[in-house]
JSON list of C-alpha atoms in Angstrom, two decimals:
[
{"chain": "O", "resi": 523, "resn": "MET", "atom": "CA", "xyz": [81.22, 90.39, 106.90]},
{"chain": "O", "resi": 524, "resn": "SER", "atom": "CA", "xyz": [82.59, 86.87, 107.04]},
{"chain": "O", "resi": 525, "resn": "GLU", "atom": "CA", "xyz": [86.23, 86.49, 108.03]},
{"chain": "O", "resi": 526, "resn": "HIS", "atom": "CA", "xyz": [88.48, 83.63, 106.95]},
{"chain": "O", "resi": 527, "resn": "GLU", "atom": "CA", "xyz": [88.62, 80.87, 109.60]},
{"chain": "O", "resi": 528, "resn": "LYS", "atom": "CA", "xyz": [86.62, 82.83, 112.20]},
{"chain": "O", "resi": 529, "resn": "ILE", "atom": "CA", "xyz": [83.43, 81.67, 113.87]},
{"chain": "O", "resi": 530, "resn": "ASN", "atom": "CA", "xyz": [80.66, 82.83, 111.59]},
{"chain": "O", "resi": 531, "resn": "TYR", "atom": "CA", "xyz": [77.42, 81.05, 112.53]},
{"chain": "O", "resi": 532, "resn": "VAL", "atom": "CA", "xyz": [75.97, 78.80, 115.22]},
{"chain": "O", "resi": 533, "resn": "GLU", "atom": "CA", "xyz": [73.12, 76.29, 115.07]},
{"chain": "O", "resi": 534, "resn": "PHE", "atom": "CA", "xyz": [70.99, 74.78, 117.81]},
{"chain": "O", "resi": 535, "resn": "PRO", "atom": "CA", "xyz": [68.34, 72.06, 117.91]},
{"chain": "O", "resi": 536, "resn": "SER", "atom": "CA", "xyz": [64.74, 72.89, 118.80]},
{"chain": "O", "resi": 537, "resn": "SER", "atom": "CA", "xyz": [61.82, 70.56, 119.36]},
{"chain": "O", "resi": 538, "resn": "ASP", "atom": "CA", "xyz": [59.40, 73.44, 118.64]},
{"chain": "O", "resi": 539, "resn": "LEU", "atom": "CA", "xyz": [60.69, 76.17, 116.36]},
{"chain": "O", "resi": 540, "resn": "GLY", "atom": "CA", "xyz": [57.69, 78.40, 117.06]},
{"chain": "O", "resi": 541, "resn": "ASP", "atom": "CA", "xyz": [58.23, 78.35, 120.83]},
{"chain": "O", "resi": 542, "resn": "THR", "atom": "CA", "xyz": [61.96, 78.94, 120.46]},
{"chain": "O", "resi": 543, "resn": "ARG", "atom": "CA", "xyz": [61.43, 81.79, 118.03]},
{"chain": "O", "resi": 544, "resn": "ALA", "atom": "CA", "xyz": [58.78, 83.46, 120.22]},
{"chain": "O", "resi": 545, "resn": "PHE", "atom": "CA", "xyz": [61.04, 83.21, 123.27]},
{"chain": "O", "resi": 546, "resn": "PHE", "atom": "CA", "xyz": [64.07, 84.89, 121.67]},
{"chain": "O", "resi": 547, "resn": "GLU", "atom": "CA", "xyz": [61.95, 87.54, 119.96]},
{"chain": "O", "resi": 548, "resn": "LYS", "atom": "CA", "xyz": [60.32, 88.49, 123.27]},
{"chain": "O", "resi": 549, "resn": "ALA", "atom": "CA", "xyz": [63.32, 88.12, 125.60]},
{"chain": "O", "resi": 550, "resn": "PHE", "atom": "CA", "xyz": [66.08, 89.60, 123.43]},
{"chain": "O", "resi": 551, "resn": "GLY", "atom": "CA", "xyz": [64.50, 91.13, 120.31]},
{"chain": "O", "resi": 552, "resn": "TRP", "atom": "CA", "xyz": [66.17, 88.74, 117.85]},
{"chain": "O", "resi": 553, "resn": "SER", "atom": "CA", "xyz": [64.88, 88.65, 114.28]},
{"chain": "O", "resi": 554, "resn": "PHE", "atom": "CA", "xyz": [64.05, 85.40, 112.45]},
{"chain": "O", "resi": 555, "resn": "VAL", "atom": "CA", "xyz": [63.66, 84.18, 108.89]},
{"chain": "O", "resi": 556, "resn": "ASP", "atom": "CA", "xyz": [62.14, 80.74, 108.30]},
{"chain": "O", "resi": 557, "resn": "TYR", "atom": "CA", "xyz": [63.61, 78.44, 105.66]},
{"chain": "O", "resi": 558, "resn": "GLY", "atom": "CA", "xyz": [60.93, 75.82, 105.43]},
{"chain": "O", "resi": 559, "resn": "PRO", "atom": "CA", "xyz": [59.16, 74.13, 108.35]},
{"chain": "O", "resi": 560, "resn": "GLU", "atom": "CA", "xyz": [62.35, 72.70, 109.91]},
{"chain": "O", "resi": 561, "resn": "TYR", "atom": "CA", "xyz": [64.76, 75.65, 110.03]},
{"chain": "O", "resi": 562, "resn": "SER", "atom": "CA", "xyz": [64.65, 79.21, 111.36]},
{"chain": "O", "resi": 563, "resn": "ALA", "atom": "CA", "xyz": [67.65, 81.55, 111.08]},
{"chain": "O", "resi": 564, "resn": "PHE", "atom": "CA", "xyz": [68.21, 84.36, 113.57]},
{"chain": "O", "resi": 565, "resn": "SER", "atom": "CA", "xyz": [69.99, 87.70, 113.42]},
{"chain": "O", "resi": 566, "resn": "GLY", "atom": "CA", "xyz": [70.42, 90.62, 115.78]},
{"chain": "O", "resi": 567, "resn": "ALA", "atom": "CA", "xyz": [72.06, 88.40, 118.38]},
{"chain": "O", "resi": 568, "resn": "GLY", "atom": "CA", "xyz": [75.68, 89.53, 117.95]},
{"chain": "O", "resi": 569, "resn": "LEU", "atom": "CA", "xyz": [76.40, 86.39, 115.90]},
{"chain": "O", "resi": 570, "resn": "ASP", "atom": "CA", "xyz": [74.01, 84.99, 113.34]},
{"chain": "O", "resi": 571, "resn": "GLY", "atom": "CA", "xyz": [72.73, 81.44, 113.59]},
{"chain": "O", "resi": 572, "resn": "GLY", "atom": "CA", "xyz": [69.74, 79.22, 113.38]},
{"chain": "O", "resi": 573, "resn": "PHE", "atom": "CA", "xyz": [67.54, 76.60, 115.00]},
{"chain": "O", "resi": 574, "resn": "TYR", "atom": "CA", "xyz": [66.77, 73.30, 113.30]},
{"chain": "O", "resi": 575, "resn": "GLN", "atom": "CA", "xyz": [63.95, 70.88, 114.08]},
{"chain": "O", "resi": 576, "resn": "ALA", "atom": "CA", "xyz": [65.21, 68.09, 116.38]},
{"chain": "O", "resi": 577, "resn": "ASP", "atom": "CA", "xyz": [64.25, 66.31, 119.58]},
{"chain": "O", "resi": 578, "resn": "ALA", "atom": "CA", "xyz": [67.67, 66.99, 121.14]},
{"chain": "O", "resi": 579, "resn": "CYS", "atom": "CA", "xyz": [68.70, 70.07, 123.12]},
{"chain": "O", "resi": 580, "resn": "SER", "atom": "CA", "xyz": [72.02, 71.74, 123.91]},
{"chain": "O", "resi": 581, "resn": "LYS", "atom": "CA", "xyz": [73.15, 71.71, 127.55]},
{"chain": "O", "resi": 582, "resn": "ALA", "atom": "CA", "xyz": [76.57, 72.49, 129.00]},
{"chain": "O", "resi": 583, "resn": "ASP", "atom": "CA", "xyz": [76.49, 69.58, 131.47]},
{"chain": "O", "resi": 584, "resn": "THR", "atom": "CA", "xyz": [76.25, 67.11, 128.58]},
{"chain": "O", "resi": 585, "resn": "GLY", "atom": "CA", "xyz": [79.27, 68.59, 126.83]},
{"chain": "O", "resi": 586, "resn": "ALA", "atom": "CA", "xyz": [77.65, 71.17, 124.57]},
{"chain": "O", "resi": 587, "resn": "ALA", "atom": "CA", "xyz": [79.26, 74.56, 124.10]},
{"chain": "O", "resi": 588, "resn": "LEU", "atom": "CA", "xyz": [77.67, 77.26, 126.26]},
{"chain": "O", "resi": 589, "resn": "VAL", "atom": "CA", "xyz": [76.68, 80.44, 124.45]},
{"chain": "O", "resi": 590, "resn": "VAL", "atom": "CA", "xyz": [76.90, 83.44, 126.79]},
{"chain": "O", "resi": 591, "resn": "LEU", "atom": "CA", "xyz": [75.13, 86.74, 126.09]},
{"chain": "O", "resi": 592, "resn": "TYR", "atom": "CA", "xyz": [76.26, 90.06, 127.60]},
{"chain": "O", "resi": 593, "resn": "SER", "atom": "CA", "xyz": [73.91, 92.39, 129.50]},
{"chain": "O", "resi": 594, "resn": "ASN", "atom": "CA", "xyz": [74.18, 95.93, 130.85]},
{"chain": "O", "resi": 595, "resn": "ASP", "atom": "CA", "xyz": [71.34, 95.05, 133.27]},
{"chain": "O", "resi": 596, "resn": "LEU", "atom": "CA", "xyz": [71.64, 91.46, 134.50]},
{"chain": "O", "resi": 597, "resn": "GLU", "atom": "CA", "xyz": [68.54, 91.54, 136.71]},
{"chain": "O", "resi": 598, "resn": "GLY", "atom": "CA", "xyz": [66.50, 93.14, 133.92]},
{"chain": "O", "resi": 599, "resn": "SER", "atom": "CA", "xyz": [67.67, 90.48, 131.47]},
{"chain": "O", "resi": 600, "resn": "GLN", "atom": "CA", "xyz": [66.73, 87.74, 133.92]},
{"chain": "O", "resi": 601, "resn": "ARG", "atom": "CA", "xyz": [63.23, 89.21, 134.28]},
{"chain": "O", "resi": 602, "resn": "LYS", "atom": "CA", "xyz": [62.85, 89.27, 130.49]},
{"chain": "O", "resi": 603, "resn": "VAL", "atom": "CA", "xyz": [64.03, 85.65, 130.23]},
{"chain": "O", "resi": 604, "resn": "GLU", "atom": "CA", "xyz": [61.49, 84.52, 132.83]},
{"chain": "O", "resi": 605, "resn": "GLU", "atom": "CA", "xyz": [58.65, 86.63, 131.39]},
{"chain": "O", "resi": 606, "resn": "ALA", "atom": "CA", "xyz": [59.31, 85.12, 127.94]},
{"chain": "O", "resi": 607, "resn": "GLY", "atom": "CA", "xyz": [59.02, 81.56, 129.32]},
{"chain": "O", "resi": 608, "resn": "GLY", "atom": "CA", "xyz": [62.66, 80.75, 130.08]},
{"chain": "O", "resi": 609, "resn": "THR", "atom": "CA", "xyz": [63.77, 78.92, 133.22]},
{"chain": "O", "resi": 610, "resn": "VAL", "atom": "CA", "xyz": [66.76, 79.95, 135.32]},
{"chain": "O", "resi": 611, "resn": "VAL", "atom": "CA", "xyz": [68.78, 76.77, 135.88]},
{"chain": "O", "resi": 612, "resn": "LYS", "atom": "CA", "xyz": [71.77, 78.39, 137.66]},
{"chain": "O", "resi": 613, "resn": "PRO", "atom": "CA", "xyz": [70.98, 81.47, 139.73]},
{"chain": "O", "resi": 614, "resn": "THR", "atom": "CA", "xyz": [73.26, 84.50, 139.46]},
{"chain": "O", "resi": 615, "resn": "PHE", "atom": "CA", "xyz": [76.79, 83.83, 140.70]},
{"chain": "O", "resi": 616, "resn": "THR", "atom": "CA", "xyz": [80.04, 85.76, 140.60]},
{"chain": "O", "resi": 617, "resn": "PHE", "atom": "CA", "xyz": [83.22, 84.80, 138.82]},
{"chain": "O", "resi": 618, "resn": "PRO", "atom": "CA", "xyz": [86.46, 86.76, 138.36]},
{"chain": "O", "resi": 619, "resn": "GLY", "atom": "CA", "xyz": [85.38, 89.90, 136.53]},
{"chain": "O", "resi": 620, "resn": "GLY", "atom": "CA", "xyz": [81.63, 89.46, 136.46]},
{"chain": "O", "resi": 621, "resn": "ARG", "atom": "CA", "xyz": [78.32, 87.84, 137.36]},
{"chain": "O", "resi": 622, "resn": "ARG", "atom": "CA", "xyz": [76.09, 85.53, 135.35]},
{"chain": "O", "resi": 623, "resn": "PHE", "atom": "CA", "xyz": [73.09, 83.23, 135.39]},
{"chain": "O", "resi": 624, "resn": "HIS", "atom": "CA", "xyz": [72.20, 80.26, 133.18]},
{"chain": "O", "resi": 625, "resn": "PHE", "atom": "CA", "xyz": [68.78, 79.61, 131.70]},
{"chain": "O", "resi": 626, "resn": "THR", "atom": "CA", "xyz": [66.99, 77.25, 129.37]},
{"chain": "O", "resi": 627, "resn": "GLU", "atom": "CA", "xyz": [64.64, 78.43, 126.66]},
{"chain": "O", "resi": 628, "resn": "PRO", "atom": "CA", "xyz": [61.26, 76.63, 126.31]},
{"chain": "O", "resi": 629, "resn": "CYS", "atom": "CA", "xyz": [62.75, 73.72, 124.31]},
{"chain": "O", "resi": 630, "resn": "GLY", "atom": "CA", "xyz": [65.55, 73.08, 126.81]},
{"chain": "O", "resi": 631, "resn": "ASN", "atom": "CA", "xyz": [68.62, 74.67, 125.20]},
{"chain": "O", "resi": 632, "resn": "GLU", "atom": "CA", "xyz": [70.91, 76.20, 127.82]},
{"chain": "O", "resi": 633, "resn": "PHE", "atom": "CA", "xyz": [72.36, 79.71, 127.50]},
{"chain": "O", "resi": 634, "resn": "ALA", "atom": "CA", "xyz": [73.88, 82.16, 129.97]},
{"chain": "O", "resi": 635, "resn": "VAL", "atom": "CA", "xyz": [73.85, 85.93, 130.46]},
{"chain": "O", "resi": 636, "resn": "TRP", "atom": "CA", "xyz": [76.71, 87.80, 132.11]},
{"chain": "O", "resi": 637, "resn": "SER", "atom": "CA", "xyz": [77.57, 91.35, 133.15]},
{"chain": "O", "resi": 638, "resn": "ASP", "atom": "CA", "xyz": [80.54, 93.15, 134.61]},
{"chain": "O", "resi": 639, "resn": "LEU", "atom": "CA", "xyz": [80.79, 93.21, 138.42]},
{"chain": "O", "resi": 640, "resn": "GLY", "atom": "CA", "xyz": [79.90, 96.89, 138.54]},
{"chain": "O", "resi": 641, "resn": "VAL", "atom": "CA", "xyz": [76.78, 96.48, 136.41]}
]
């Protein structure tokens, strides 16, 4: 349910919607609905959103917001990311309260996955 003035949806560029879709379906089990050849919406990710056809990509070091997913099994999530064609761009590191790694999906968008220290 949408809430007044709360984050409701996120969008990312993708140079190849098919590759991006296949990656997130395989790595995280997200569901997709295509709205024409230049837009694919996702659900099942904790927050709904979409990917639009563009040559750009979203990376934290260029000022883009970093979307961080949670995992109960950080190493297992990293294996799934790599098996689905993602690239780890920052190996697992600790921070106060947890651990995380950063990855790019096949079209170059950067995301991260974190877990609690005890997980």
